[in-house]
PDB file of C-alpha atoms and ligand atoms in Angstrom:
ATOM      1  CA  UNK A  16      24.649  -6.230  -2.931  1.00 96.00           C
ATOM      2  CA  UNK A  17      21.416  -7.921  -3.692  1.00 98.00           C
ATOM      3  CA  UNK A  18      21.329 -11.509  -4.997  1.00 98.00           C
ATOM      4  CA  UNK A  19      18.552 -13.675  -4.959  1.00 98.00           C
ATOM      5  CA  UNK A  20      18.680 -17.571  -6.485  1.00 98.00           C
ATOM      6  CA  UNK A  21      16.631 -19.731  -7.612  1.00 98.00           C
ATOM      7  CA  UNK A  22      13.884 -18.657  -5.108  1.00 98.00           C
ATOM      8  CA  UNK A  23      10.573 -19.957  -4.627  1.00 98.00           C
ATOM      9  CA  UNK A  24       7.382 -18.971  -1.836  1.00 98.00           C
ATOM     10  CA  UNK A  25       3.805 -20.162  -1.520  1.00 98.00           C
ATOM     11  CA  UNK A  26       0.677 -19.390   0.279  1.00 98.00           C
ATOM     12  CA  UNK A  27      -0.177 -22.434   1.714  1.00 96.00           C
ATOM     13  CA  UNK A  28       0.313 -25.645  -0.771  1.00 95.00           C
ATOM     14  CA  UNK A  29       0.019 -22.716  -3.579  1.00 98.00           C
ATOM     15  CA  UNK A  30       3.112 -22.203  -5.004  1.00 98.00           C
ATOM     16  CA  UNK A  31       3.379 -18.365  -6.525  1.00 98.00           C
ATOM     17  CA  UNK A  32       7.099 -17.689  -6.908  1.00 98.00           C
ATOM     18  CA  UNK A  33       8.776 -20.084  -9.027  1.00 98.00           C
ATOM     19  CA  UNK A  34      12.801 -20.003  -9.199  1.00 98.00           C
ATOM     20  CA  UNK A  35      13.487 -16.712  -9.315  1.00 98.00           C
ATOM     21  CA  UNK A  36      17.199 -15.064  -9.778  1.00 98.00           C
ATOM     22  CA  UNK A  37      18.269 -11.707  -9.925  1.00 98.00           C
ATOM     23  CA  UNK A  38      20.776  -9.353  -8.446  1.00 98.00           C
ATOM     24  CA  UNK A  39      21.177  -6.030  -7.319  1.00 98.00           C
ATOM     25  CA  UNK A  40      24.501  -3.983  -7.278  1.00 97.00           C
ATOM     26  CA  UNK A  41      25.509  -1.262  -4.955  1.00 96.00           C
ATOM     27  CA  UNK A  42      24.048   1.934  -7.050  1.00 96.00           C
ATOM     28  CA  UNK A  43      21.960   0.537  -9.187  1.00 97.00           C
ATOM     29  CA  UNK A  44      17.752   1.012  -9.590  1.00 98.00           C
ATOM     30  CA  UNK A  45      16.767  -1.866 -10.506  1.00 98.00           C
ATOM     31  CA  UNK A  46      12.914  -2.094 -11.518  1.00 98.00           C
ATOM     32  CA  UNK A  47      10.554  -6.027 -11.980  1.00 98.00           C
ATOM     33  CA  UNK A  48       7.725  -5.018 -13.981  1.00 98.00           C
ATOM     34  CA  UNK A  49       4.652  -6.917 -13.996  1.00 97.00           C
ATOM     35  CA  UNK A  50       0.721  -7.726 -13.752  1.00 96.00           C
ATOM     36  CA  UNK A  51      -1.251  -7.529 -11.094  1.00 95.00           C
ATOM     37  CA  UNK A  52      -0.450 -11.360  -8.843  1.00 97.00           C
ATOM     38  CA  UNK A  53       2.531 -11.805 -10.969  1.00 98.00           C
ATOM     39  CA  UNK A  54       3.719 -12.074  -7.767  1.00 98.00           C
ATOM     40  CA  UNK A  55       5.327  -8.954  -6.969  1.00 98.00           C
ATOM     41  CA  UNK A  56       4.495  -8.147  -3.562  1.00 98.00           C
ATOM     42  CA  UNK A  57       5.327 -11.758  -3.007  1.00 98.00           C
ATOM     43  CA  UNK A  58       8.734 -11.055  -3.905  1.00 98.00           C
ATOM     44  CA  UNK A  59       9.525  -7.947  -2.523  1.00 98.00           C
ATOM     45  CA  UNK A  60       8.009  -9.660   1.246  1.00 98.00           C
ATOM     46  CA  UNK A  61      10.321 -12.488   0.959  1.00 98.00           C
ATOM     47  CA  UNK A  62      12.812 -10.595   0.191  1.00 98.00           C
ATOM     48  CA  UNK A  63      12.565  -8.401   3.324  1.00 97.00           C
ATOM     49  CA  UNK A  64      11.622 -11.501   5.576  1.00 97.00           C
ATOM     50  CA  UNK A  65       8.090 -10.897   6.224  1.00 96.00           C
ATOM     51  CA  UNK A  66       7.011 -14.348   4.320  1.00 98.00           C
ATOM     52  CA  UNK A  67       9.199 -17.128   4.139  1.00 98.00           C
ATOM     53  CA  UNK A  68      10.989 -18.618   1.345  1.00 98.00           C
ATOM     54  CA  UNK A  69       9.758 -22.140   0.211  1.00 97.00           C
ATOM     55  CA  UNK A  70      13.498 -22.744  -1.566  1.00 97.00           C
ATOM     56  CA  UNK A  71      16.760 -21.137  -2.754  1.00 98.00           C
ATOM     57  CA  UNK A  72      18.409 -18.177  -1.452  1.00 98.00           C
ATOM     58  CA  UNK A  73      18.790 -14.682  -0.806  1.00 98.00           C
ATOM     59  CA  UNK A  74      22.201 -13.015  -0.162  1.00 97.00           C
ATOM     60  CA  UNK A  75      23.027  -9.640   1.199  1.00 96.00           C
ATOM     61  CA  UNK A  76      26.950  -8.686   0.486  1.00 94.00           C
ATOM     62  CA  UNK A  77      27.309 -12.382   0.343  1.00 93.00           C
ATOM     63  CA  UNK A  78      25.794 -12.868   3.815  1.00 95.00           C
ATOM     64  CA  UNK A  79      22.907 -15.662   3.454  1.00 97.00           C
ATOM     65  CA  UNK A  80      19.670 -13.963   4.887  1.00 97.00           C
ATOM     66  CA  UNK A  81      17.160 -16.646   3.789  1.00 98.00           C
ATOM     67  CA  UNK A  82      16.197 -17.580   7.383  1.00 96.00           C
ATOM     68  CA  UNK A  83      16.894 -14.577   8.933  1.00 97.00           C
ATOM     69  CA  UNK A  84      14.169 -12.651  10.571  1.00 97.00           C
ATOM     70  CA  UNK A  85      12.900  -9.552   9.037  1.00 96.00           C
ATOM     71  CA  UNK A  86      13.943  -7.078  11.906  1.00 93.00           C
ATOM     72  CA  UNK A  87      17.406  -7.804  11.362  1.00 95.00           C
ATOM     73  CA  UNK A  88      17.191  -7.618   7.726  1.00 95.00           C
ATOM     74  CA  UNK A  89      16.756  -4.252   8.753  1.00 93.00           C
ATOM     75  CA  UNK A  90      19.354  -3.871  10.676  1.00 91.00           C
ATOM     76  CA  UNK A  91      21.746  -5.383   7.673  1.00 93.00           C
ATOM     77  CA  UNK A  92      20.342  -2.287   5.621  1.00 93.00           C
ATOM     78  CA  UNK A  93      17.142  -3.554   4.059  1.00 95.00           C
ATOM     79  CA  UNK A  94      14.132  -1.370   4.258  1.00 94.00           C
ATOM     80  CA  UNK A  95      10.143  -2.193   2.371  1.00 96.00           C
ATOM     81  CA  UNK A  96       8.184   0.332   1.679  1.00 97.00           C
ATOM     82  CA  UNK A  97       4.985  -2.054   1.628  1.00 96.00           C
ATOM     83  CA  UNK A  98       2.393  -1.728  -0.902  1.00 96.00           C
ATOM     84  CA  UNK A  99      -0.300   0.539   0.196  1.00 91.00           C
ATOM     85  CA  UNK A 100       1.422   3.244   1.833  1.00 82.00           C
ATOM     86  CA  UNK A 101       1.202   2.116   5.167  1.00 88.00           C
ATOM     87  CA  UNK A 102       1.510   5.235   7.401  1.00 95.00           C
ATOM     88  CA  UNK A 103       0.754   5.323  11.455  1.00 96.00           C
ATOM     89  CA  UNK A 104      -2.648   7.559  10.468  1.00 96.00           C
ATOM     90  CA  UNK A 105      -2.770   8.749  14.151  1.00 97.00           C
ATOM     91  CA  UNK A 106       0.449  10.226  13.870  1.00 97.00           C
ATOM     92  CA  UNK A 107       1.643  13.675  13.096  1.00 98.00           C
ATOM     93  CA  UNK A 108       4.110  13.689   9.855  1.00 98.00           C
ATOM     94  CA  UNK A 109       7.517  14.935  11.947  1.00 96.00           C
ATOM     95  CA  UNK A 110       6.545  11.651  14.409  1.00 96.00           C
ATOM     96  CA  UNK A 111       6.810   9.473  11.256  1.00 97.00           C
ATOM     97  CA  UNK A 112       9.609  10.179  10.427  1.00 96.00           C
ATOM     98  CA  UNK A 113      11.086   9.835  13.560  1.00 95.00           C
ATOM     99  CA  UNK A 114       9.580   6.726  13.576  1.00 94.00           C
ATOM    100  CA  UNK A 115      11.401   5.708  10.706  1.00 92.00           C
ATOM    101  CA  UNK A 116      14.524   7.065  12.120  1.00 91.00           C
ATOM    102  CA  UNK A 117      13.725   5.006  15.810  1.00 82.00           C
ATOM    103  CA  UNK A 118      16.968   2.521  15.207  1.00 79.00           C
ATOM    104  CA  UNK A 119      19.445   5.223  13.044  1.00 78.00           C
ATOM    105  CA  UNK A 120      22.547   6.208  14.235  1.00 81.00           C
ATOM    106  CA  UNK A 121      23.100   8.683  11.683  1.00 83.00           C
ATOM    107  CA  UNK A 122      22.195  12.762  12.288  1.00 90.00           C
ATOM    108  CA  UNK A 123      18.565  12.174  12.371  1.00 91.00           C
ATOM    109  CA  UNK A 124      17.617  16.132  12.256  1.00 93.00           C
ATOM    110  CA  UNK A 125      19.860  16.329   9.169  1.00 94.00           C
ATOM    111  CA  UNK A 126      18.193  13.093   7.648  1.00 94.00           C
ATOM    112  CA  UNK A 127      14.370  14.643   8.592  1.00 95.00           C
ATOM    113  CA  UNK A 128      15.749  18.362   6.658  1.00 96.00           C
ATOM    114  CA  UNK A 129      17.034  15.915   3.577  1.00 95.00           C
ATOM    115  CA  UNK A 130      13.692  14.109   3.380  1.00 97.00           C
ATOM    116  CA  UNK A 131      11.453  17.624   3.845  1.00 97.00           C
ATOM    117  CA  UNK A 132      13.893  19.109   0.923  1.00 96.00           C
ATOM    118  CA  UNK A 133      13.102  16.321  -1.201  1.00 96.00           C
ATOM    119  CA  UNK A 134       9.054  16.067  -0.439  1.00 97.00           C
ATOM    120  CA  UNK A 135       8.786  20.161   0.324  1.00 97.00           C
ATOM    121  CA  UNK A 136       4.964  18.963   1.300  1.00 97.00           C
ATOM    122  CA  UNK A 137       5.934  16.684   4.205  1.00 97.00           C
ATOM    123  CA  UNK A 138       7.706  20.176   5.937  1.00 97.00           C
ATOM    124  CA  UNK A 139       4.592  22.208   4.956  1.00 97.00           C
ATOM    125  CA  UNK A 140       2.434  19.456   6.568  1.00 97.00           C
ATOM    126  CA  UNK A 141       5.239  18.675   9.647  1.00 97.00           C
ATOM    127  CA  UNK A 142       2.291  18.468  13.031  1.00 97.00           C
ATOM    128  CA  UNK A 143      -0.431  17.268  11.130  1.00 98.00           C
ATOM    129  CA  UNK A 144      -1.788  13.741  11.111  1.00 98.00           C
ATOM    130  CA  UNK A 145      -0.653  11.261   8.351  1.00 98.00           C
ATOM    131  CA  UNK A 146      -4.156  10.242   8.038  1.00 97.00           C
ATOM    132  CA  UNK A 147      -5.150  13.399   6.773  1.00 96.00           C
ATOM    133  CA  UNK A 148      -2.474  13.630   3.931  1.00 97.00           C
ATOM    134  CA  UNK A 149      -3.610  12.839   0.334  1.00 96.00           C
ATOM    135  CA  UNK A 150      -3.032   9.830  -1.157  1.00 96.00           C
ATOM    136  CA  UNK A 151       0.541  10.604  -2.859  1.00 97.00           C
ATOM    137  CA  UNK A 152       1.575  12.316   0.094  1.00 97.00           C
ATOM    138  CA  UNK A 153       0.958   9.539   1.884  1.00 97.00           C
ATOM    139  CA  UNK A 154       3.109   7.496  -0.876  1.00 97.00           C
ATOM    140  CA  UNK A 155       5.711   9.997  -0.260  1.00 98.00           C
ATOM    141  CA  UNK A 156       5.559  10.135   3.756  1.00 98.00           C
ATOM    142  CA  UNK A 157       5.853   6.147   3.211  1.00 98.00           C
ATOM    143  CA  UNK A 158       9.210   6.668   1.345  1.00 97.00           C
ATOM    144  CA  UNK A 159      10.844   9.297   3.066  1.00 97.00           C
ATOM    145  CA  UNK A 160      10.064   7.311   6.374  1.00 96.00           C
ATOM    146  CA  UNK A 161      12.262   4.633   5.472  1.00 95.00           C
ATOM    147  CA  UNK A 162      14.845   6.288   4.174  1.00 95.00           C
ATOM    148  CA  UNK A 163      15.393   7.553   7.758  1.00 95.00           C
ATOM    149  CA  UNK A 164      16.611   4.283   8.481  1.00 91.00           C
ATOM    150  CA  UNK A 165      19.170   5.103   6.309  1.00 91.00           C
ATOM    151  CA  UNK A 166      18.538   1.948   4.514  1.00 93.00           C
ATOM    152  CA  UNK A 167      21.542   0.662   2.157  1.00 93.00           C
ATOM    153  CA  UNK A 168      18.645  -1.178  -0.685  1.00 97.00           C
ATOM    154  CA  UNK A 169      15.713   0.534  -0.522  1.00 97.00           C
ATOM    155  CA  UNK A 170      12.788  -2.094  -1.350  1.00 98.00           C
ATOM    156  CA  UNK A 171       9.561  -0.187  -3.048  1.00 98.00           C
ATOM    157  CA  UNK A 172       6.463  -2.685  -3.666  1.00 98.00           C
ATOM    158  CA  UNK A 173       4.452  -0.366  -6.310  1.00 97.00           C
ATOM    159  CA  UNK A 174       4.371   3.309  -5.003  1.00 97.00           C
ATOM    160  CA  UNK A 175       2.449   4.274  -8.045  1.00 97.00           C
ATOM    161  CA  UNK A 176      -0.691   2.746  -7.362  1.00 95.00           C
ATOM    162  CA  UNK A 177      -3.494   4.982  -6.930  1.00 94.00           C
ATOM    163  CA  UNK A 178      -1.957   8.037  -7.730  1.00 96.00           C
ATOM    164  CA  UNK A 179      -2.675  10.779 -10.661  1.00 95.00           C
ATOM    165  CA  UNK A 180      -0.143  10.434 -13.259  1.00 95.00           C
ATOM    166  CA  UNK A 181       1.364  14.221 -12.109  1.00 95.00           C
ATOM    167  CA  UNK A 182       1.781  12.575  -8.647  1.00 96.00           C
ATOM    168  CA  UNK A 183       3.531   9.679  -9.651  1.00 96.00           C
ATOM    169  CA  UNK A 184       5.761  11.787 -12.059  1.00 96.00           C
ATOM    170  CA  UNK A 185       6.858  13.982  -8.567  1.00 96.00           C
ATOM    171  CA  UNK A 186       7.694  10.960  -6.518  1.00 97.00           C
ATOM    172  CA  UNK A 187       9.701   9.233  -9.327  1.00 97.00           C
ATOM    173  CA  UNK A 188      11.671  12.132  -9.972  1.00 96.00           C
ATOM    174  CA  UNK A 189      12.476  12.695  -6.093  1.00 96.00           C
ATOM    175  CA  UNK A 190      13.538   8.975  -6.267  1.00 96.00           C
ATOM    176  CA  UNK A 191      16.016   9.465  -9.261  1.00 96.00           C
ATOM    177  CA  UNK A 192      17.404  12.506  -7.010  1.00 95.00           C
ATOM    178  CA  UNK A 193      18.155  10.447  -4.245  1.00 94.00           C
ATOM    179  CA  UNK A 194      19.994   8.556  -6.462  1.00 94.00           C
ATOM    180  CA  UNK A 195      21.690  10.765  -8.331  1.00 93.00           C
ATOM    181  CA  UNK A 196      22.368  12.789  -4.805  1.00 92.00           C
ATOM    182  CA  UNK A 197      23.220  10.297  -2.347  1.00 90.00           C
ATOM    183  CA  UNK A 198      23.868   6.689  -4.387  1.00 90.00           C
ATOM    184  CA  UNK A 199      20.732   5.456  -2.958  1.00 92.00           C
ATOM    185  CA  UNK A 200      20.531   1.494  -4.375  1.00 96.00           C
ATOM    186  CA  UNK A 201      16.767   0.454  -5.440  1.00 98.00           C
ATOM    187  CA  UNK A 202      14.781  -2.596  -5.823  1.00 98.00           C
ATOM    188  CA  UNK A 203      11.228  -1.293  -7.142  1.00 98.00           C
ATOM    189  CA  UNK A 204       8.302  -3.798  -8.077  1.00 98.00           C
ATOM    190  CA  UNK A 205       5.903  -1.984 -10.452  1.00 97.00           C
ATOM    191  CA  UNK A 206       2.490  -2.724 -12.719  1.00 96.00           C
ATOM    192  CA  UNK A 207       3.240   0.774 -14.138  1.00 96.00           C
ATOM    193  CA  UNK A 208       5.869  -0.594 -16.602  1.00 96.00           C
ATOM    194  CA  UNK A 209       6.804   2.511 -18.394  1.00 95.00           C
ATOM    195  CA  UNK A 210       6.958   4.995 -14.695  1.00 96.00           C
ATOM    196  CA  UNK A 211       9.354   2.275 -13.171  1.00 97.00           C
ATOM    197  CA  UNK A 212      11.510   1.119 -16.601  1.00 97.00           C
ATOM    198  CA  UNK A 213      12.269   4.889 -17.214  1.00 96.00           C
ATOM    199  CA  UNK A 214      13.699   5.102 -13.446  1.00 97.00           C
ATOM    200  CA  UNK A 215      15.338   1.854 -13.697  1.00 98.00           C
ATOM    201  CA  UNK A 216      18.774   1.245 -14.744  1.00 97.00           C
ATOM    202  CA  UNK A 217      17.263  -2.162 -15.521  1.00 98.00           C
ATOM    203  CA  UNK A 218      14.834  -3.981 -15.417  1.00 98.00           C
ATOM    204  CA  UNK A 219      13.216  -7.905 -15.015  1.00 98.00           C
ATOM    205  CA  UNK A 220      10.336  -9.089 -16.517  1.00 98.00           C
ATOM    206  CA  UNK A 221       7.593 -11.288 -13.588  1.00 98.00           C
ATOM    207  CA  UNK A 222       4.907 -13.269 -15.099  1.00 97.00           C
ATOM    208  CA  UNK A 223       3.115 -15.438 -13.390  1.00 97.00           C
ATOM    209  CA  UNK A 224       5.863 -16.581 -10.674  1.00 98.00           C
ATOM    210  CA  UNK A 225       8.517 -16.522 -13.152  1.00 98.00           C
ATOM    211  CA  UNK A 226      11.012 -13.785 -14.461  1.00 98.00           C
ATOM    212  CA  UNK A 227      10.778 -14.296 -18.382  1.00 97.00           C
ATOM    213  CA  UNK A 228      13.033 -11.337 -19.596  1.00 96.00           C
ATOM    214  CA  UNK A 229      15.879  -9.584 -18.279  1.00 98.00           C
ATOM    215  CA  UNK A 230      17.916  -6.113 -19.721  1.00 98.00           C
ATOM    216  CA  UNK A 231      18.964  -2.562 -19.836  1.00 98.00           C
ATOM    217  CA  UNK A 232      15.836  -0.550 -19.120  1.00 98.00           C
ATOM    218  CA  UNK A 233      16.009   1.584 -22.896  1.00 97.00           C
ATOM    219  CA  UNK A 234      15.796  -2.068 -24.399  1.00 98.00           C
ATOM    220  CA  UNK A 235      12.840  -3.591 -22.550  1.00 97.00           C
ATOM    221  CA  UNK A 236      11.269  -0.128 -22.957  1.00 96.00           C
ATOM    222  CA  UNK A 237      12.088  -0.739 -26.933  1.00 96.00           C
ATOM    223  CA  UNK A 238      11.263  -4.621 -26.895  1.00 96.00           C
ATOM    224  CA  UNK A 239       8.028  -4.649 -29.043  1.00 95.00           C
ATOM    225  CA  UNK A 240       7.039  -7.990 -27.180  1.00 94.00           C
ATOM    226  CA  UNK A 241       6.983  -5.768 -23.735  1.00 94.00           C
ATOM    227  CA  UNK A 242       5.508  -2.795 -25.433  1.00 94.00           C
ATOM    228  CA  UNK A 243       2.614  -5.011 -26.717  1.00 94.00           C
ATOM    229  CA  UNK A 244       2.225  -6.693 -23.248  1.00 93.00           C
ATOM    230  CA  UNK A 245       2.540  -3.594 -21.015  1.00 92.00           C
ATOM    231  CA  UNK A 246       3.080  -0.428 -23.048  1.00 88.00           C
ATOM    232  CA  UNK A 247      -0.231  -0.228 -24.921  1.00 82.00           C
ATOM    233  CA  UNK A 248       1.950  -0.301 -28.084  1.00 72.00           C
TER     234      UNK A 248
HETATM  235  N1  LIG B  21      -2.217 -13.889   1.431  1.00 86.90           N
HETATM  236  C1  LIG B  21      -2.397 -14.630   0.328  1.00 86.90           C
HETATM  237  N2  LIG B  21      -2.974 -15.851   0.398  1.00 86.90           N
HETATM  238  C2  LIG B  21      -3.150 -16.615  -0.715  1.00 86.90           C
HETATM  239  N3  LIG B  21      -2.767 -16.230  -1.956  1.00 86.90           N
HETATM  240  C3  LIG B  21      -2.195 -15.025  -2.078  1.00 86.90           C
HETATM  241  C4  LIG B  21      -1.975 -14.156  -0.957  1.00 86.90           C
HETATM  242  N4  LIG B  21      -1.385 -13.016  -1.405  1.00 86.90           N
HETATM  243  C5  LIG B  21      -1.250 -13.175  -2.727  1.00 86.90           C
HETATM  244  N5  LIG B  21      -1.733 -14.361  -3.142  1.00 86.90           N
HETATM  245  C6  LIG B  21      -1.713 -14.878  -4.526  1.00 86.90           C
HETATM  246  O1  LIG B  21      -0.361 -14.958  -4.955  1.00 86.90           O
HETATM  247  C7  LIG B  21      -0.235 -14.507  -6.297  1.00 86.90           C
HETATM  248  C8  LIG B  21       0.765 -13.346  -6.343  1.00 86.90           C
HETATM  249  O2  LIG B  21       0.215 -12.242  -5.629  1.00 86.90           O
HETATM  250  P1  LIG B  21       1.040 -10.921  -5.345  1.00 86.90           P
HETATM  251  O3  LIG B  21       2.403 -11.291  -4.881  1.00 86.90           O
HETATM  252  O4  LIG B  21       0.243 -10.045  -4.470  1.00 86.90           O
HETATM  253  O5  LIG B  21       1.151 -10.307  -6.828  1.00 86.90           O
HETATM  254  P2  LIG B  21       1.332  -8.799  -7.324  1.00 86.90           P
HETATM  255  O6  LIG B  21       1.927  -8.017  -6.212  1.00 86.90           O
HETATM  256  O7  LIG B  21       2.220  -8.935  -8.517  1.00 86.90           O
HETATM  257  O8  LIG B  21      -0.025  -8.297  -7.698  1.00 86.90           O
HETATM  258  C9  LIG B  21      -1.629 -14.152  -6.764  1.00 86.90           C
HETATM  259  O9  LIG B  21      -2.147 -15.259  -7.460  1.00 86.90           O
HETATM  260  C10 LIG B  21      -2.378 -13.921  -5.485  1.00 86.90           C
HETATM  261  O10 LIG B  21      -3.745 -14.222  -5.648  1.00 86.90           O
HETATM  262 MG1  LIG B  22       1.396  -6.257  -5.333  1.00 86.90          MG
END
């Protein structure tokens, strides 16, 4: 679905992604772990168009997206969830969502009753403000709000950050749902290695610009190199 080759992106003369490969197939969760300006936001904005690509390539079903502009990423099924749980504040919950839904032509009162099943808060909280939401239920507002788009790859840059470890346990676990309920196909970006590897169907490894390990998500999780480095073990 996903396949990304050999890409690189800079800030100015500062390069921060260095030749970076990986692929996504239809299905999978696929989870890069990493420390904070590895350059995973990097990553997940190039991916989705929002900063360009200094070299290689990024395919979608085989299509060649590199140049194309980030609204029509979109439209080929591509949908961020940015870090920092950007939510219109002003707005009540139920207009999020519609938001989110503003370009769908799927049933978008069936899509809004899947995403209040799945977050049972964002149904409770339906006319009030997004501002006024926690923290996580921002997080979760963030996610469901995207998946209105009825997005084919669902990008998430770091949804856990921030949040109580009980919070980040619910939205995980409404992720792996999705999955398991509708074949939703994942790209996640993560600092918290062990939340997003036990998610993951697998898993890369970003240090630094680079992707230095690769595998199933039960062997990185066992790798005693990556439990030293990011697992406190
Ligand atoms: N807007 C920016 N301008 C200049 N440098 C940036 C900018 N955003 C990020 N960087 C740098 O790029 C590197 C990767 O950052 P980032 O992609 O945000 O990493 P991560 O998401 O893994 O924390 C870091 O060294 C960071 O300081
Ligand atoms: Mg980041």
């Amino acid at each position: 679905m996903l396949a990304v080759e050999d890409l690189s992106a800079a800030y100015g003369r500062i390069e921060v992604l260095h030749g970076v490969s990986l692929k996504v197939d239809p299905g999978e969760i696929v989870a890069i772990v990493g420390a904070n300006g590895a350059g995973k936001t990097t990553l997940m904005k190039t991916i989705a168009g929002v900063h360009p690509a200094g070299g290689g390539r990024i395919r979608l079903d085989g299509e060649d997206v590199t140049r194309l502009p980030a609204h029509k990423r979109v439209g080929r099924g591509l949908s961020l969830v940015p870090e920092g749980r950007q939510v219109f504040a002003p707005l009540s919950v139920a207009d999020n969502l519609a938001l989110g839904a503003f370009r769908s032509e799927g049933d978008v009162a069936a899509d809004r009753a899947a995403m209040e099943a799945l977050f049972p808060i964002l149904a409770e909280r339906r006319a009030q403000t997004a501002g006024g939401l926690s923290g996580g239920q921002q997080q979760m507002l963030a996610i469901a709000r995207a998946m209105m788009a009825r997005p084919r790859l669902l990008l998430l840059d770091e949804p856990s950050m921030g949040l109580a470890p009980i919070v980040i346990k619910d939205i995980f676990r409404a992720l792996a749902e999705r999955h398991r309920s509708s074949g939703l196909t994942v790209l996640i970006v993560e600092q918290n290695v062990a939340a997003a590897l036990s998610l993951a169907d697998r898993g890369y490894v970003l240090e630094t610009g680079r992707l230095v390990a690769e595998g199933r998500s039960e062997d990185l999780l066992a790798d005693p190199a990556i439990q030293r480095a990011y697992l406190g073990g």
